[in-house]
Tab-separated table of C-alpha atoms in Angstrom:
chain	number	residue	atom	x	y	z
A	1	GLU	CA	111.700	117.156	123.516
A	2	PRO	CA	111.100	116.306	119.846
A	3	GLU	CA	107.568	115.307	118.954
A	4	VAL	CA	105.760	113.412	116.252
A	5	THR	CA	102.949	115.622	115.015
A	6	GLN	CA	99.714	114.308	113.551
A	7	THR	CA	96.939	116.187	111.817
A	8	PRO	CA	94.024	116.374	112.025
A	9	SER	CA	93.291	115.281	115.569
A	10	HIS	CA	89.798	114.187	114.596
A	11	GLN	CA	88.321	113.530	111.179
A	12	VAL	CA	84.801	112.529	110.322
A	13	THR	CA	84.185	111.151	106.855
A	14	GLN	CA	81.436	109.426	104.952
A	15	MET	CA	81.768	105.806	104.012
A	16	GLY	CA	83.409	105.414	100.612
A	17	GLN	CA	85.328	108.669	100.825
A	18	GLU	CA	89.101	108.955	100.666
A	19	VAL	CA	90.979	110.249	103.690
A	20	ILE	CA	94.591	111.257	104.156
A	21	LEU	CA	96.073	111.231	107.622
A	22	ARG	CA	99.186	113.299	108.040
A	23	CYS	CA	102.203	112.868	110.230
A	24	VAL	CA	105.429	114.783	110.686
A	25	PRO	CA	107.973	112.396	112.226
A	26	ILE	CA	110.975	113.502	114.208
A	27	SER	CA	113.415	115.002	111.734
A	28	ASN	CA	116.397	112.679	112.116
A	29	HIS	CA	114.390	109.483	112.459
A	30	LEU	CA	114.658	106.824	109.798
A	31	TYR	CA	111.840	104.372	110.403
A	32	PHE	CA	108.202	105.363	110.221
A	33	TYR	CA	105.104	103.465	111.206
A	34	TRP	CA	101.360	103.558	111.290
A	35	TYR	CA	99.353	101.785	113.958
A	36	ARG	CA	95.675	101.846	114.697
A	37	GLN	CA	93.583	101.249	117.776
A	38	ILE	CA	89.922	100.417	117.391
A	39	LEU	CA	87.993	101.531	120.439
A	40	GLY	CA	88.396	99.002	123.234
A	41	GLN	CA	90.897	96.898	121.348
A	42	LYS	CA	94.659	96.625	121.258
A	43	VAL	CA	97.058	98.713	119.246
A	44	GLU	CA	97.557	97.029	115.857
A	45	PHE	CA	100.478	97.394	113.474
A	46	LEU	CA	99.617	98.565	109.986
A	47	VAL	CA	102.814	99.340	108.134
A	48	SER	CA	106.458	100.275	108.486
A	49	PHE	CA	108.378	102.479	106.095
A	50	TYR	CA	112.122	102.782	105.645
A	51	ASN	CA	114.302	104.234	102.929
A	52	ASN	CA	111.265	105.443	101.013
A	53	GLU	CA	109.569	102.121	100.751
A	54	ILE	CA	107.329	99.829	102.751
A	55	SER	CA	109.440	97.406	104.755
A	56	GLU	CA	106.654	95.470	106.412
A	57	LYS	CA	102.865	95.500	106.426
A	58	SER	CA	100.130	93.640	108.226
A	59	GLU	CA	97.090	91.856	106.856
A	60	ILE	CA	95.037	94.914	107.735
A	61	PHE	CA	97.035	97.004	105.279
A	62	ASP	CA	95.221	95.941	102.119
A	63	ASP	CA	94.917	97.664	98.742
A	64	GLN	CA	92.726	100.353	100.261
A	65	PHE	CA	95.687	101.676	102.215
A	66	SER	CA	98.784	103.427	100.989
A	67	VAL	CA	101.601	105.406	102.555
A	68	GLU	CA	103.797	108.095	101.173
A	69	ARG	CA	106.608	110.396	102.201
A	70	PRO	CA	106.007	113.071	99.600
A	71	ASP	CA	108.451	115.745	100.666
A	72	GLY	CA	110.983	114.322	103.097
A	73	SER	CA	109.172	115.556	106.162
A	74	ASN	CA	105.540	114.461	105.973
A	75	PHE	CA	104.477	110.830	106.207
A	76	THR	CA	100.917	110.184	105.099
A	77	LEU	CA	98.449	107.331	105.337
A	78	LYS	CA	95.739	107.260	102.688
A	79	ILE	CA	92.597	105.194	102.871
A	80	ARG	CA	91.050	105.175	99.409
A	81	SER	CA	87.484	104.168	100.162
A	82	THR	CA	86.719	104.219	103.845
A	83	LYS	CA	84.563	101.599	105.520
A	84	LEU	CA	82.746	101.804	108.821
A	85	GLU	CA	85.257	99.401	110.344
A	86	ASP	CA	88.094	101.814	109.555
A	87	SER	CA	86.879	103.957	112.433
A	88	ALA	CA	89.750	103.977	114.888
A	89	MET	CA	92.531	106.004	116.391
A	90	TYR	CA	95.471	106.055	114.001
A	91	PHE	CA	98.909	106.572	115.468
A	92	CYS	CA	102.032	107.525	113.599
A	93	ALA	CA	105.379	106.620	115.119
A	94	SER	CA	108.985	107.144	114.219
A	95	ILE	CA	112.244	105.756	115.480
A	96	GLY	CA	115.870	106.648	115.054
A	97	GLN	CA	118.878	104.558	114.191
A	98	GLY	CA	119.579	103.615	117.787
A	99	LEU	CA	116.131	102.167	118.428
A	100	THR	CA	115.564	104.102	121.616
A	101	GLY	CA	111.868	103.406	121.537
A	102	TYR	CA	109.090	104.522	119.344
A	103	THR	CA	107.931	108.079	119.625
A	104	PHE	CA	104.229	108.158	118.974
A	105	GLY	CA	102.159	111.020	117.719
A	106	SER	CA	99.037	112.125	119.507
A	107	GLY	CA	96.861	110.238	117.048
A	108	THR	CA	94.079	111.001	114.609
A	109	ARG	CA	90.649	109.793	115.552
A	110	LEU	CA	88.922	108.734	112.334
A	111	THR	CA	85.170	108.329	112.420
A	112	VAL	CA	83.512	106.851	109.358
A	113	VAL	CA	79.778	107.426	109.170
B	1	ALA	CA	102.982	84.227	115.325
B	2	GLN	CA	104.410	86.388	118.052
B	3	SER	CA	102.068	87.395	120.818
B	4	VAL	CA	102.058	89.551	123.883
B	5	SER	CA	99.686	88.730	126.714
B	6	GLN	CA	98.487	91.061	129.403
B	7	HIS	CA	96.334	89.016	131.702
B	8	ASN	CA	94.948	91.841	133.807
B	9	HIS	CA	92.382	93.638	131.712
B	10	HIS	CA	91.141	96.033	134.335
B	11	VAL	CA	92.738	96.778	137.685
B	12	ILE	CA	91.232	98.979	140.370
B	13	LEU	CA	93.421	100.141	143.250
B	14	SER	CA	93.246	102.628	146.053
B	15	GLU	CA	95.888	105.333	146.242
B	16	ALA	CA	99.140	104.195	147.869
B	17	ALA	CA	98.492	100.560	146.965
B	18	SER	CA	101.221	98.655	145.174
B	19	LEU	CA	100.838	97.782	141.524
B	20	GLU	CA	102.013	94.889	139.426
B	21	LEU	CA	100.817	94.397	135.859
B	22	GLY	CA	101.702	91.201	134.093
B	23	CYS	CA	103.153	90.896	130.589
B	24	ASN	CA	104.204	87.701	128.863
B	25	TYR	CA	105.453	87.238	125.322
B	26	SER	CA	105.822	84.228	123.095
B	27	TYR	CA	109.062	84.808	121.175
B	28	GLY	CA	112.048	82.699	122.170
B	29	GLY	CA	114.853	84.813	120.759
B	30	THR	CA	116.312	88.168	121.657
B	31	VAL	CA	113.657	90.761	122.398
B	32	ASN	CA	113.409	94.412	123.229
B	33	LEU	CA	110.639	95.136	125.717
B	34	PHE	CA	108.635	98.255	126.399
B	35	TRP	CA	105.829	99.574	128.530
B	36	TYR	CA	103.700	102.401	127.222
B	37	VAL	CA	101.050	104.413	129.027
B	38	GLN	CA	98.045	106.111	127.506
B	39	TYR	CA	96.337	108.664	129.709
B	40	PRO	CA	92.699	109.419	128.900
B	41	GLY	CA	92.478	111.329	125.643
B	42	GLN	CA	96.208	111.322	125.096
B	43	HIS	CA	98.727	109.485	122.970
B	44	LEU	CA	100.965	106.596	123.863
B	45	GLN	CA	103.953	107.567	125.961
B	46	LEU	CA	107.010	105.482	126.725
B	47	LEU	CA	107.261	104.503	130.400
B	48	LEU	CA	110.345	102.358	130.226
B	49	LYS	CA	112.265	99.963	128.021
B	50	TYR	CA	114.620	97.013	128.232
B	51	PHE	CA	117.252	96.156	125.637
B	52	SER	CA	119.933	94.321	127.574
B	53	GLY	CA	121.879	94.376	130.833
B	54	ASP	CA	120.277	94.765	134.243
B	55	PRO	CA	116.891	93.037	134.001
B	56	LEU	CA	115.370	95.503	136.464
B	57	VAL	CA	114.717	98.722	134.619
B	58	LYS	CA	113.439	101.959	136.028
B	59	GLY	CA	111.254	104.325	134.129
B	60	ILE	CA	109.476	107.587	134.611
B	61	LYS	CA	107.031	108.415	137.394
B	62	GLY	CA	108.357	105.749	139.750
B	63	PHE	CA	107.592	102.781	137.533
B	64	GLU	CA	109.915	99.836	137.143
B	65	ALA	CA	109.801	96.532	135.314
B	66	GLU	CA	111.650	93.278	135.627
B	67	PHE	CA	112.635	91.108	132.699
B	68	ILE	CA	112.600	87.413	133.604
B	69	LYS	CA	113.851	85.581	130.554
B	70	SER	CA	112.988	82.109	131.852
B	71	LYS	CA	109.377	83.162	132.313
B	72	PHE	CA	109.156	85.250	129.130
B	73	SER	CA	107.812	88.015	131.329
B	74	PHE	CA	108.260	91.744	131.738
B	75	ASN	CA	105.999	92.800	134.589
B	76	LEU	CA	105.430	96.431	135.444
B	77	ARG	CA	105.506	97.549	139.071
B	78	LYS	CA	105.021	100.636	141.161
B	79	PRO	CA	105.265	100.600	144.969
B	80	SER	CA	102.620	103.242	145.596
B	81	VAL	CA	100.149	104.365	142.950
B	82	GLN	CA	98.562	107.774	142.685
B	83	TRP	CA	95.247	108.901	141.298
B	84	SER	CA	97.128	110.398	138.340
B	85	ASP	CA	98.317	106.918	137.348
B	86	THR	CA	94.820	106.139	136.081
B	87	ALA	CA	95.467	105.165	132.469
B	88	GLU	CA	95.757	102.332	129.995
B	89	TYR	CA	99.068	100.446	130.111
B	90	PHE	CA	100.438	98.567	127.141
B	91	CYS	CA	103.289	96.115	127.035
B	92	ALA	CA	105.123	95.876	123.706
B	93	VAL	CA	107.778	93.628	122.235
B	94	ASN	CA	110.150	94.352	119.386
B	95	ILE	CA	112.061	91.474	117.855
B	96	ASN	CA	114.245	92.926	115.141
B	97	ARG	CA	115.467	96.471	115.339
B	98	GLY	CA	113.482	98.722	113.086
B	99	ASN	CA	110.620	96.302	112.646
B	100	GLN	CA	107.201	96.290	114.107
B	101	PHE	CA	106.226	96.196	117.718
B	102	TYR	CA	103.722	93.707	119.008
B	103	PHE	CA	101.400	95.177	121.587
B	104	GLY	CA	99.433	93.514	124.326
B	105	THR	CA	95.732	94.212	124.644
B	106	GLY	CA	96.361	96.677	127.416
B	107	THR	CA	95.459	96.915	131.081
B	108	SER	CA	93.157	99.627	132.271
B	109	LEU	CA	94.216	100.928	135.675
B	110	THR	CA	91.813	102.931	137.792
B	111	VAL	CA	93.192	104.453	140.979
B	112	ILE	CA	90.594	105.513	143.500
B	113	PRO	CA	91.495	108.535	145.654
């Protein structure tokens, strides 16, 4: 069964540093998403990406965040200057034209110290 | 703003007990409904989904859910739980195809052998 792949599985970074979280969506999917889940809280939408541009973003997705699909296969989330409150599990998801349900990656646990 | 409510935050059951987890949403239009499961240390996995048609949908691992439009509900059920069902369960609603999902806060299920 096709999978959404995320790397790394766990990243520890110092406050103020830039991090890039990587995702490889399912190859024929068209819509790409980032969600995050702070420990003990609900899964929160960050951003959706379609046709090489952001289609929707939440209030969480401020100027510190950016997304990119640099090479047609990877889908990255960059946090320019990490804060302690950015510590969370970040999930990438993709979905095909038929909207059969998101396929989520296994997540990247980001710890900002 | 759209919202998804899961009223049971933590449920503890003995094996073979029946399970029902509540999910209510606030949007009055056409919705697509999903239940996801997150086993400890793992990523979100799709349990089942409803788009249209028969309001009683069956998913993997013996789970089912019933869409009751008049009650804005999509409750998850399983007749007999197993220890391996211990996980976090998330209800999610999608309003427009390709756009974001709104997740509930999750219900933690603990099944005691």
